Amino acid sequence: MSSLPPASPPTNPTAQQRRESFARRAESLIERKYSISTDKSGELTITVQGDLTQQEKRAVFLTVHDLGCNHTSFQDFVNSPCMSEIKERSCFIHVDVPGHADNNAPLPDNFTFPSLQTLGEDLVTVLDYLHVKYVIGLGEGAGANVLARFGLKHPSRCLGLILINCTGSAATVLETFKTKFISWNNDEVAKGAEDFLLYHKFGHAFNEQLVGDNPDKEKIVSEFSSRLHSSLNPKNVKHYVKAFMTRKDLPLKNCKVDVLLITGMLSPYASVVEKLHKDTDKEKVTMMKIERAGNVFTDAPAKVAQSILLFCKGQGLLTSVVMPGVDRQRAFSTSSGGSNGEPRRLSRAGMSMEEYDKPNIRRLSITVNEQLPPIQAKK
């Protein structure tokens, strides 16, 4: 009488896995706001998504927004479906630069708006206030420049940098719009300023032809313009733009942490990002260009999410999140089998999902233990 073949491993989640998933979702819905005073940058408004008391088991991201928007640009992206798996296993610390929270009053006339360098250096105050040890920096445009300076100044607090449309040199694109970017009103954003901000954000040409590969791009641009006029204080937006215009060169080649540069081929800053990448250490800095994208968040959010996940896996973070198109069962076994023909488990097998997601920060150690193998991202 022939014996029955061995039962296949169950593919449905266990009760424990369902409980862990429910707990992660509940934690990811936690949101808190803080006002944090810094040494040189004034008061920063901070919005935290997720439970920072669980940071030892989570990836912690520090985000800084671009010109003409605030933390909601990152919040909308984090809340999108393509980020759901990452969101459940992460915490996000969103920074509003001075005067950029919704419905903020104009900054005082005697307030000196900080440079991008000063903003970057002062971000460590946010980490100290929230008792956060390490972060992955995630920034766009001017915010990417700010976070790059944070990583250069405080490499021991930064696990890596994901920089979207990051500029490495003094302003060049702005010169093209010098005649149009001429006036700001105290109570509203002037037409020339709005045109520049639209182009800066979306690669939006003045002939009203929208670029990018998102069928909802007109709606997205309209919503951006609406928020620009209704939620943000134009005087404060002007200060951030001026800080961006007067930025100094960014010595990213001296960066000690891993960096991922992302840009869209239709972005007005694509060539600027290419130049920045050309002048960096390729062992530390990787570049990704996305076709048919002006604003990568709106034109290719799934590709951005996948890039974030790959980068984090390379840092030993989010290791339990399965890449799209990869069977979950295979993700916890190697391609070669054991001596008995059964799949050989990875070294961290047997852990719960919570333990598996716990960041491995051994790579931050200053001393090297030659008996330990180098940490590598799982394939």
mmCIF file of C-alpha atoms in Angstrom:
data_model
loop_
_atom_site.group_PDB
_atom_site.id
_atom_site.type_symbol
_atom_site.label_atom_id
_atom_site.label_comp_id
_atom_site.label_asym_id
_atom_site.label_seq_id
_atom_site.Cartn_x
_atom_site.Cartn_y
_atom_site.Cartn_z
ATOM 1 C CA MET A 1 0.000 0.000 0.000
ATOM 2 C CA SER A 2 1.601 3.256 -1.123
ATOM 3 C CA SER A 3 2.053 5.996 1.431
ATOM 4 C CA LEU A 4 0.530 9.404 0.983
ATOM 5 C CA PRO A 5 2.881 12.193 -0.155
ATOM 6 C CA PRO A 6 3.920 14.638 2.544
ATOM 7 C CA ALA A 7 1.501 17.463 3.056
ATOM 8 C CA SER A 8 2.451 20.782 1.473
ATOM 9 C CA PRO A 9 3.246 23.651 3.818
ATOM 10 C CA PRO A 10 0.125 25.689 4.588
ATOM 11 C CA THR A 11 -0.150 28.837 2.520
ATOM 12 C CA ASN A 12 -2.877 30.469 4.591
ATOM 13 C CA PRO A 13 -1.698 32.681 7.451
ATOM 14 C CA THR A 14 -1.825 31.185 10.919
ATOM 15 C CA ALA A 15 -3.865 32.703 13.725
ATOM 16 C CA GLN A 16 -0.659 34.157 15.192
ATOM 17 C CA GLN A 17 0.290 35.746 11.874
ATOM 18 C CA ARG A 18 -3.209 37.225 11.548
ATOM 19 C CA ARG A 19 -2.957 38.703 15.039
ATOM 20 C CA GLU A 20 0.455 40.195 14.256
ATOM 21 C CA SER A 21 -0.858 41.642 10.995
ATOM 22 C CA PHE A 22 -3.857 43.186 12.773
ATOM 23 C CA ALA A 23 -1.564 44.674 15.436
ATOM 24 C CA ARG A 24 0.731 46.155 12.791
ATOM 25 C CA ARG A 25 -2.197 47.735 10.972
ATOM 26 C CA ALA A 26 -3.487 49.227 14.221
ATOM 27 C CA GLU A 27 -0.044 50.626 15.044
ATOM 28 C CA SER A 28 0.355 52.095 11.556
ATOM 29 C CA LEU A 29 -2.842 54.118 12.076
ATOM 30 C CA ILE A 30 -1.417 55.880 15.135
ATOM 31 C CA GLU A 31 -0.685 59.524 14.387
ATOM 32 C CA ARG A 32 0.760 62.158 16.702
ATOM 33 C CA LYS A 33 1.834 65.760 16.190
ATOM 34 C CA TYR A 34 4.653 67.609 17.926
ATOM 35 C CA SER A 35 6.110 71.115 17.880
ATOM 36 C CA ILE A 36 9.852 70.841 18.394
ATOM 37 C CA SER A 37 12.140 73.820 18.956
ATOM 38 C CA THR A 38 15.583 73.609 17.362
ATOM 39 C CA ASP A 39 18.766 75.555 17.969
ATOM 40 C CA LYS A 40 18.907 77.495 14.703
ATOM 41 C CA SER A 41 15.851 76.557 12.626
ATOM 42 C CA GLY A 42 13.092 77.699 14.926
ATOM 43 C CA GLU A 43 10.070 75.504 15.553
ATOM 44 C CA LEU A 44 9.417 72.448 13.387
ATOM 45 C CA THR A 45 6.017 70.794 13.175
ATOM 46 C CA ILE A 46 6.378 67.011 13.272
ATOM 47 C CA THR A 47 3.751 64.433 12.321
ATOM 48 C CA VAL A 48 4.500 60.836 13.344
ATOM 49 C CA GLN A 49 2.766 57.947 11.612
ATOM 50 C CA GLY A 50 3.100 54.682 13.504
ATOM 51 C CA ASP A 51 4.079 53.684 17.027
ATOM 52 C CA LEU A 52 7.606 54.821 17.889
ATOM 53 C CA THR A 53 7.578 52.667 21.027
ATOM 54 C CA GLN A 54 7.967 49.766 18.574
ATOM 55 C CA GLN A 55 10.918 51.311 16.730
ATOM 56 C CA GLU A 56 13.218 48.407 17.615
ATOM 57 C CA LYS A 57 11.001 46.216 15.432
ATOM 58 C CA ARG A 58 10.327 48.773 12.712
ATOM 59 C CA ALA A 59 12.006 50.718 9.982
ATOM 60 C CA VAL A 60 11.885 54.398 10.932
ATOM 61 C CA PHE A 61 11.769 56.943 8.099
ATOM 62 C CA LEU A 62 12.456 60.665 8.424
ATOM 63 C CA THR A 63 10.802 62.654 5.620
ATOM 64 C CA VAL A 64 11.255 66.253 4.491
ATOM 65 C CA HIS A 65 8.961 67.733 1.845
ATOM 66 C CA ASP A 66 9.676 69.738 -1.293
ATOM 67 C CA LEU A 67 8.817 73.330 -2.204
ATOM 68 C CA GLY A 68 5.177 74.361 -2.363
ATOM 69 C CA CYS A 69 3.867 71.560 -0.169
ATOM 70 C CA ASN A 70 4.199 70.109 3.315
ATOM 71 C CA HIS A 71 4.230 66.754 5.071
ATOM 72 C CA THR A 72 0.913 65.751 3.475
ATOM 73 C CA SER A 73 2.723 65.018 0.197
ATOM 74 C CA PHE A 74 4.588 62.181 1.924
ATOM 75 C CA GLN A 75 1.595 61.211 4.034
ATOM 76 C CA ASP A 76 -0.500 60.704 0.899
ATOM 77 C CA PHE A 77 2.220 58.518 -0.618
ATOM 78 C CA VAL A 78 2.638 56.443 2.546
ATOM 79 C CA ASN A 79 -1.131 55.895 2.670
ATOM 80 C CA SER A 80 -1.286 54.697 -0.944
ATOM 81 C CA PRO A 81 -1.995 50.987 -1.590
ATOM 82 C CA CYS A 82 1.487 50.260 -2.958
ATOM 83 C CA MET A 83 3.000 51.251 0.407
ATOM 84 C CA SER A 84 0.652 49.229 2.638
ATOM 85 C CA GLU A 85 3.110 46.413 3.439
ATOM 86 C CA ILE A 86 5.919 48.874 4.200
ATOM 87 C CA LYS A 87 3.625 51.125 6.231
ATOM 88 C CA GLU A 88 2.537 48.248 8.480
ATOM 89 C CA ARG A 89 6.161 47.555 9.430
ATOM 90 C CA SER A 90 7.456 51.112 9.664
ATOM 91 C CA CYS A 91 7.172 54.444 11.440
ATOM 92 C CA PHE A 92 7.313 57.733 9.564
ATOM 93 C CA ILE A 93 8.483 61.005 11.061
ATOM 94 C CA HIS A 94 7.253 63.767 8.736
ATOM 95 C CA VAL A 95 8.879 67.185 9.078
ATOM 96 C CA ASP A 96 7.208 70.464 8.136
ATOM 97 C CA VAL A 97 9.872 73.117 7.614
ATOM 98 C CA PRO A 98 9.216 76.398 9.485
ATOM 99 C CA GLY A 99 5.849 77.946 8.669
ATOM 100 C CA HIS A 100 4.671 75.115 6.400
ATOM 101 C CA ALA A 101 2.088 73.321 8.512
ATOM 102 C CA ASP A 102 -1.486 73.716 7.281
ATOM 103 C CA ASN A 103 -2.903 77.202 7.880
ATOM 104 C CA ASN A 104 0.242 78.546 9.553
ATOM 105 C CA ALA A 105 0.407 82.300 10.103
ATOM 106 C CA PRO A 106 3.187 84.270 8.391
ATOM 107 C CA LEU A 107 6.556 83.863 10.053
ATOM 108 C CA PRO A 108 7.582 86.938 12.073
ATOM 109 C CA ASP A 109 9.448 89.640 10.190
ATOM 110 C CA ASN A 110 12.434 89.211 12.511
ATOM 111 C CA PHE A 111 12.614 85.448 11.891
ATOM 112 C CA THR A 112 15.635 84.356 9.879
ATOM 113 C CA PHE A 113 14.602 81.398 7.741
ATOM 114 C CA PRO A 114 17.289 78.705 7.992
ATOM 115 C CA SER A 115 19.466 77.602 5.105
ATOM 116 C CA LEU A 116 19.137 74.043 3.806
ATOM 117 C CA GLN A 117 22.410 73.264 5.586
ATOM 118 C CA THR A 118 21.116 74.553 8.921
ATOM 119 C CA LEU A 119 17.844 72.659 8.531
ATOM 120 C CA GLY A 120 19.724 69.441 7.835
ATOM 121 C CA GLU A 121 22.000 69.833 10.823
ATOM 122 C CA ASP A 122 19.103 70.657 13.164
ATOM 123 C CA LEU A 123 17.094 67.535 12.273
ATOM 124 C CA VAL A 124 19.052 65.590 14.864
ATOM 125 C CA THR A 125 17.111 67.593 17.478
ATOM 126 C CA VAL A 126 13.921 65.909 16.232
ATOM 127 C CA LEU A 127 15.457 62.452 16.697
ATOM 128 C CA ASP A 128 16.709 63.322 20.164
ATOM 129 C CA TYR A 129 13.330 64.738 21.212
ATOM 130 C CA LEU A 130 11.487 61.625 20.025
ATOM 131 C CA HIS A 131 14.170 59.270 21.403
ATOM 132 C CA VAL A 132 14.822 57.763 17.977
ATOM 133 C CA LYS A 133 18.244 56.186 17.420
ATOM 134 C CA TYR A 134 18.438 55.680 13.667
ATOM 135 C CA VAL A 135 16.407 56.652 10.609
ATOM 136 C CA ILE A 136 16.223 56.165 6.868
ATOM 137 C CA GLY A 137 16.049 59.600 5.264
ATOM 138 C CA LEU A 138 13.351 60.012 2.597
ATOM 139 C CA GLY A 139 13.208 63.394 0.923
ATOM 140 C CA GLU A 140 12.044 65.085 -2.263
ATOM 141 C CA GLY A 141 13.554 68.080 -4.046
ATOM 142 C CA ALA A 142 14.575 70.711 -1.512
ATOM 143 C CA GLY A 143 13.755 68.212 1.253
ATOM 144 C CA ALA A 144 16.113 65.669 -0.325
ATOM 145 C CA ASN A 145 18.873 68.275 -0.216
ATOM 146 C CA VAL A 146 18.114 68.930 3.461
ATOM 147 C CA LEU A 147 18.242 65.226 4.341
ATOM 148 C CA ALA A 148 21.478 64.725 2.420
ATOM 149 C CA ARG A 149 23.059 67.388 4.608
ATOM 150 C CA PHE A 150 21.632 65.641 7.673
ATOM 151 C CA GLY A 151 23.265 62.381 6.581
ATOM 152 C CA LEU A 152 26.592 64.096 5.961
ATOM 153 C CA LYS A 153 26.549 65.778 9.379
ATOM 154 C CA HIS A 154 25.128 62.896 11.444
ATOM 155 C CA PRO A 155 26.060 59.597 9.716
ATOM 156 C CA SER A 156 25.837 57.661 12.988
ATOM 157 C CA ARG A 157 22.094 58.464 13.178
ATOM 158 C CA CYS A 158 21.333 57.633 9.552
ATOM 159 C CA LEU A 159 20.930 54.103 8.174
ATOM 160 C CA GLY A 160 20.645 55.371 4.601
ATOM 161 C CA LEU A 161 19.196 58.068 2.352
ATOM 162 C CA ILE A 162 16.528 57.844 -0.366
ATOM 163 C CA LEU A 163 16.674 61.135 -2.250
ATOM 164 C CA ILE A 164 14.185 62.060 -4.971
ATOM 165 C CA ASN A 165 15.205 64.783 -7.448
ATOM 166 C CA CYS A 166 18.109 65.819 -5.251
ATOM 167 C CA THR A 167 20.236 68.699 -6.532
ATOM 168 C CA GLY A 168 23.951 68.709 -5.809
ATOM 169 C CA SER A 169 24.968 72.146 -7.034
ATOM 170 C CA ALA A 170 23.803 75.738 -6.865
ATOM 171 C CA ALA A 171 20.614 76.734 -8.671
ATOM 172 C CA THR A 172 20.597 76.291 -12.443
ATOM 173 C CA VAL A 173 17.020 75.411 -13.453
ATOM 174 C CA LEU A 174 15.716 78.526 -11.740
ATOM 175 C CA GLU A 175 17.660 80.730 -14.154
ATOM 176 C CA THR A 176 15.335 79.619 -16.957
ATOM 177 C CA PHE A 177 12.397 81.137 -15.106
ATOM 178 C CA LYS A 178 14.106 84.304 -13.901
ATOM 179 C CA THR A 179 11.763 86.614 -15.818
ATOM 180 C CA LYS A 180 8.648 84.744 -14.695
ATOM 181 C CA PHE A 181 9.564 84.189 -11.047
ATOM 182 C CA ILE A 182 9.500 87.844 -10.102
ATOM 183 C CA SER A 183 6.771 88.582 -7.575
ATOM 184 C CA TRP A 184 5.079 87.194 -4.485
ATOM 185 C CA ASN A 185 1.997 88.650 -2.887
ATOM 186 C CA ASN A 186 1.637 88.577 0.869
ATOM 187 C CA ASP A 187 -1.824 87.041 0.712
ATOM 188 C CA GLU A 188 -1.533 84.685 -2.264
ATOM 189 C CA VAL A 189 0.935 82.912 -4.535
ATOM 190 C CA ALA A 190 1.515 84.991 -7.656
ATOM 191 C CA LYS A 191 1.114 83.429 -11.117
ATOM 192 C CA GLY A 192 4.827 83.402 -11.915
ATOM 193 C CA ALA A 193 5.640 81.710 -8.613
ATOM 194 C CA GLU A 194 2.906 79.125 -9.123
ATOM 195 C CA ASP A 195 4.181 78.326 -12.623
ATOM 196 C CA PHE A 196 7.651 77.719 -11.267
ATOM 197 C CA LEU A 197 6.414 75.498 -8.425
ATOM 198 C CA LEU A 198 4.314 73.437 -10.843
ATOM 199 C CA TYR A 199 7.292 72.961 -13.130
ATOM 200 C CA HIS A 200 9.569 72.172 -10.190
ATOM 201 C CA LYS A 201 7.139 69.567 -8.848
ATOM 202 C CA PHE A 202 5.727 67.967 -11.988
ATOM 203 C CA GLY A 203 7.844 69.028 -14.952
ATOM 204 C CA HIS A 204 4.787 71.074 -15.975
ATOM 205 C CA ALA A 205 5.482 73.065 -19.158
ATOM 206 C CA PHE A 206 4.127 76.540 -19.732
ATOM 207 C CA ASN A 207 2.228 75.467 -22.839
ATOM 208 C CA GLU A 208 -0.140 73.664 -20.450
ATOM 209 C CA GLN A 209 0.962 70.237 -21.715
ATOM 210 C CA LEU A 210 1.299 67.957 -18.727
ATOM 211 C CA VAL A 211 4.048 65.367 -18.771
ATOM 212 C CA GLY A 212 4.048 62.013 -17.051
ATOM 213 C CA ASP A 213 2.228 58.712 -17.297
ATOM 214 C CA ASN A 214 -0.579 59.154 -14.757
ATOM 215 C CA PRO A 215 -4.131 59.354 -16.182
ATOM 216 C CA ASP A 216 -5.144 61.471 -13.171
ATOM 217 C CA LYS A 217 -2.299 63.955 -13.564
ATOM 218 C CA GLU A 218 -4.568 66.903 -14.308
ATOM 219 C CA LYS A 219 -6.531 66.245 -11.117
ATOM 220 C CA ILE A 220 -3.286 65.856 -9.134
ATOM 221 C CA VAL A 221 -1.882 69.131 -10.464
ATOM 222 C CA SER A 222 -5.186 70.867 -9.727
ATOM 223 C CA GLU A 223 -5.156 69.581 -6.135
ATOM 224 C CA PHE A 224 -1.547 70.728 -5.712
ATOM 225 C CA SER A 225 -2.492 74.229 -6.892
ATOM 226 C CA SER A 226 -5.527 74.287 -4.637
ATOM 227 C CA ARG A 227 -3.492 73.368 -1.548
ATOM 228 C CA LEU A 228 -0.851 75.896 -2.525
ATOM 229 C CA HIS A 229 -3.467 78.659 -2.428
ATOM 230 C CA SER A 230 -5.631 77.455 0.450
ATOM 231 C CA SER A 231 -3.453 75.615 3.003
ATOM 232 C CA LEU A 232 0.031 77.120 2.803
ATOM 233 C CA ASN A 233 1.104 80.614 3.743
ATOM 234 C CA PRO A 234 2.618 82.227 0.604
ATOM 235 C CA LYS A 235 5.097 84.325 2.571
ATOM 236 C CA ASN A 236 6.472 81.206 4.246
ATOM 237 C CA VAL A 237 6.590 79.305 0.939
ATOM 238 C CA LYS A 238 8.649 82.174 -0.475
ATOM 239 C CA HIS A 239 11.226 81.790 2.332
ATOM 240 C CA TYR A 240 11.708 78.076 1.581
ATOM 241 C CA VAL A 241 12.067 78.775 -2.146
ATOM 242 C CA LYS A 242 14.683 81.444 -1.443
ATOM 243 C CA ALA A 243 16.595 79.016 0.786
ATOM 244 C CA PHE A 244 16.566 76.534 -2.104
ATOM 245 C CA MET A 245 17.713 79.189 -4.579
ATOM 246 C CA THR A 246 20.671 80.149 -2.397
ATOM 247 C CA ARG A 247 21.759 76.596 -1.517
ATOM 248 C CA LYS A 248 25.446 75.725 -1.500
ATOM 249 C CA ASP A 249 27.046 72.803 -3.327
ATOM 250 C CA LEU A 250 26.285 69.403 -1.799
ATOM 251 C CA PRO A 251 29.450 67.300 -1.224
ATOM 252 C CA LEU A 252 27.624 63.962 -1.502
ATOM 253 C CA LYS A 253 30.845 62.210 -2.548
ATOM 254 C CA ASN A 254 31.865 62.441 1.122
ATOM 255 C CA CYS A 255 28.742 60.622 2.314
ATOM 256 C CA LYS A 256 29.412 57.676 4.646
ATOM 257 C CA VAL A 257 25.957 56.083 4.355
ATOM 258 C CA ASP A 258 24.302 54.319 1.440
ATOM 259 C CA VAL A 259 22.266 56.555 -0.863
ATOM 260 C CA LEU A 260 19.598 55.871 -3.478
ATOM 261 C CA LEU A 261 18.971 58.707 -5.938
ATOM 262 C CA ILE A 262 15.605 58.566 -7.737
ATOM 263 C CA THR A 263 14.431 60.782 -10.582
ATOM 264 C CA GLY A 264 11.963 60.680 -13.446
ATOM 265 C CA MET A 265 13.217 61.027 -17.002
ATOM 266 C CA LEU A 266 10.682 63.813 -17.556
ATOM 267 C CA SER A 267 11.678 65.674 -14.396
ATOM 268 C CA PRO A 268 13.321 69.073 -14.919
ATOM 269 C CA TYR A 269 16.017 67.868 -12.524
ATOM 270 C CA ALA A 270 16.862 64.574 -14.263
ATOM 271 C CA SER A 271 20.139 65.884 -15.711
ATOM 272 C CA VAL A 272 21.024 67.533 -12.383
ATOM 273 C CA VAL A 273 20.567 64.211 -10.556
ATOM 274 C CA GLU A 274 22.688 62.452 -13.195
ATOM 275 C CA LYS A 275 25.481 64.955 -12.654
ATOM 276 C CA LEU A 276 25.263 64.488 -8.894
ATOM 277 C CA HIS A 277 25.508 60.717 -9.293
ATOM 278 C CA LYS A 278 28.466 61.039 -11.652
ATOM 279 C CA ASP A 279 30.481 62.857 -9.002
ATOM 280 C CA THR A 280 29.828 60.365 -6.175
ATOM 281 C CA ASP A 281 31.296 57.112 -4.893
ATOM 282 C CA LYS A 282 29.399 54.414 -6.816
ATOM 283 C CA GLU A 283 29.997 51.961 -3.957
ATOM 284 C CA LYS A 284 27.771 54.139 -1.790
ATOM 285 C CA VAL A 285 25.433 55.873 -4.207
ATOM 286 C CA THR A 286 22.974 54.237 -6.637
ATOM 287 C CA MET A 287 20.753 56.031 -9.112
ATOM 288 C CA MET A 288 17.358 54.996 -10.498
ATOM 289 C CA LYS A 289 15.698 56.783 -13.430
ATOM 290 C CA ILE A 290 12.036 56.082 -14.088
ATOM 291 C CA GLU A 291 10.739 56.331 -17.649
ATOM 292 C CA ARG A 292 7.691 58.436 -18.534
ATOM 293 C CA ALA A 293 7.685 60.079 -15.124
ATOM 294 C CA GLY A 294 7.893 63.742 -14.205
ATOM 295 C CA ASN A 295 6.835 63.464 -10.572
ATOM 296 C CA VAL A 296 7.704 59.891 -9.597
ATOM 297 C CA PHE A 297 5.300 59.900 -6.622
ATOM 298 C CA THR A 298 2.288 60.502 -8.872
ATOM 299 C CA ASP A 299 3.461 58.911 -12.143
ATOM 300 C CA ALA A 300 5.142 55.754 -10.783
ATOM 301 C CA PRO A 301 4.341 55.273 -7.058
ATOM 302 C CA ALA A 302 4.626 51.466 -7.218
ATOM 303 C CA LYS A 303 8.138 51.684 -8.659
ATOM 304 C CA VAL A 304 9.153 54.112 -5.945
ATOM 305 C CA ALA A 305 7.711 51.817 -3.260
ATOM 306 C CA GLN A 306 9.551 48.830 -4.720
ATOM 307 C CA SER A 307 12.818 50.805 -4.789
ATOM 308 C CA ILE A 308 12.342 51.835 -1.158
ATOM 309 C CA LEU A 309 11.763 48.199 -0.192
ATOM 310 C CA LEU A 310 14.852 46.952 -2.057
ATOM 311 C CA PHE A 311 17.000 49.660 -0.508
ATOM 312 C CA CYS A 312 15.739 48.891 2.995
ATOM 313 C CA LYS A 313 16.349 45.171 2.543
ATOM 314 C CA GLY A 314 19.926 46.073 1.679
ATOM 315 C CA GLN A 315 20.191 47.762 5.068
ATOM 316 C CA GLY A 316 18.758 44.739 6.915
ATOM 317 C CA LEU A 317 15.316 46.341 7.300
ATOM 318 C CA LEU A 318 11.823 45.165 6.275
ATOM 319 C CA THR A 319 13.195 41.674 5.708
ATOM 320 C CA SER A 320 9.825 39.946 6.065
ATOM 321 C CA VAL A 321 8.149 42.016 3.351
ATOM 322 C CA VAL A 322 7.931 39.931 0.190
ATOM 323 C CA MET A 323 8.730 41.561 -3.128
ATOM 324 C CA PRO A 324 5.853 41.674 -5.644
ATOM 325 C CA GLY A 325 5.807 38.540 -7.789
ATOM 326 C CA VAL A 326 7.790 36.465 -5.256
ATOM 327 C CA ASP A 327 6.006 33.588 -3.541
ATOM 328 C CA ARG A 328 5.883 34.164 0.229
ATOM 329 C CA GLN A 329 6.867 30.555 1.023
ATOM 330 C CA ARG A 330 10.024 30.862 -1.089
ATOM 331 C CA ALA A 331 10.970 34.085 0.648
ATOM 332 C CA PHE A 332 11.751 32.151 3.826
ATOM 333 C CA SER A 333 13.846 29.425 2.181
ATOM 334 C CA THR A 334 16.915 29.344 -0.021
ATOM 335 C CA SER A 335 16.875 28.028 -3.549
ATOM 336 C CA SER A 336 18.967 24.987 -2.619
ATOM 337 C CA GLY A 337 17.601 22.164 -0.534
ATOM 338 C CA GLY A 338 18.919 20.557 2.624
ATOM 339 C CA SER A 339 20.413 17.089 2.909
ATOM 340 C CA ASN A 340 16.973 15.498 3.210
ATOM 341 C CA GLY A 341 15.642 17.233 0.117
ATOM 342 C CA GLU A 342 13.530 19.707 2.087
ATOM 343 C CA PRO A 343 13.953 23.447 1.640
ATOM 344 C CA ARG A 344 16.752 24.806 3.804
ATOM 345 C CA ARG A 345 15.570 27.588 6.090
ATOM 346 C CA LEU A 346 17.323 30.923 6.307
ATOM 347 C CA SER A 347 19.299 31.700 9.429
ATOM 348 C CA ARG A 348 16.530 33.874 10.885
ATOM 349 C CA ALA A 349 13.809 31.285 10.325
ATOM 350 C CA GLY A 350 11.716 30.274 13.297
ATOM 351 C CA MET A 351 11.248 33.882 14.302
ATOM 352 C CA SER A 352 7.905 35.595 14.412
ATOM 353 C CA MET A 353 7.213 38.273 11.828
ATOM 354 C CA GLU A 354 7.816 40.882 14.535
ATOM 355 C CA GLU A 355 11.281 39.465 15.319
ATOM 356 C CA TYR A 356 12.079 39.018 11.637
ATOM 357 C CA ASP A 357 11.420 42.702 10.965
ATOM 358 C CA LYS A 358 13.685 43.867 13.795
ATOM 359 C CA PRO A 359 16.396 46.022 12.176
ATOM 360 C CA ASN A 360 19.877 44.548 12.073
ATOM 361 C CA ILE A 361 22.199 47.499 12.733
ATOM 362 C CA ARG A 362 25.436 45.588 13.219
ATOM 363 C CA ARG A 363 26.830 47.347 10.172
ATOM 364 C CA LEU A 364 26.995 50.577 12.207
ATOM 365 C CA SER A 365 29.652 49.111 14.500
ATOM 366 C CA ILE A 366 32.912 51.011 14.315
ATOM 367 C CA THR A 367 35.030 47.915 14.971
ATOM 368 C CA VAL A 368 35.080 44.903 12.669
ATOM 369 C CA ASN A 369 34.787 41.349 13.938
ATOM 370 C CA GLU A 370 36.639 39.250 11.373
ATOM 371 C CA GLN A 371 34.876 36.104 12.531
ATOM 372 C CA LEU A 372 31.501 37.452 11.447
ATOM 373 C CA PRO A 373 30.473 37.240 7.755
ATOM 374 C CA PRO A 374 29.512 40.489 6.043
ATOM 375 C CA ILE A 375 25.833 41.386 6.208
ATOM 376 C CA GLN A 376 24.131 41.133 2.832
ATOM 377 C CA ALA A 377 20.636 41.791 1.632
ATOM 378 C CA LYS A 378 18.622 38.649 1.088
ATOM 379 C CA LYS A 379 17.918 37.971 -2.550
#
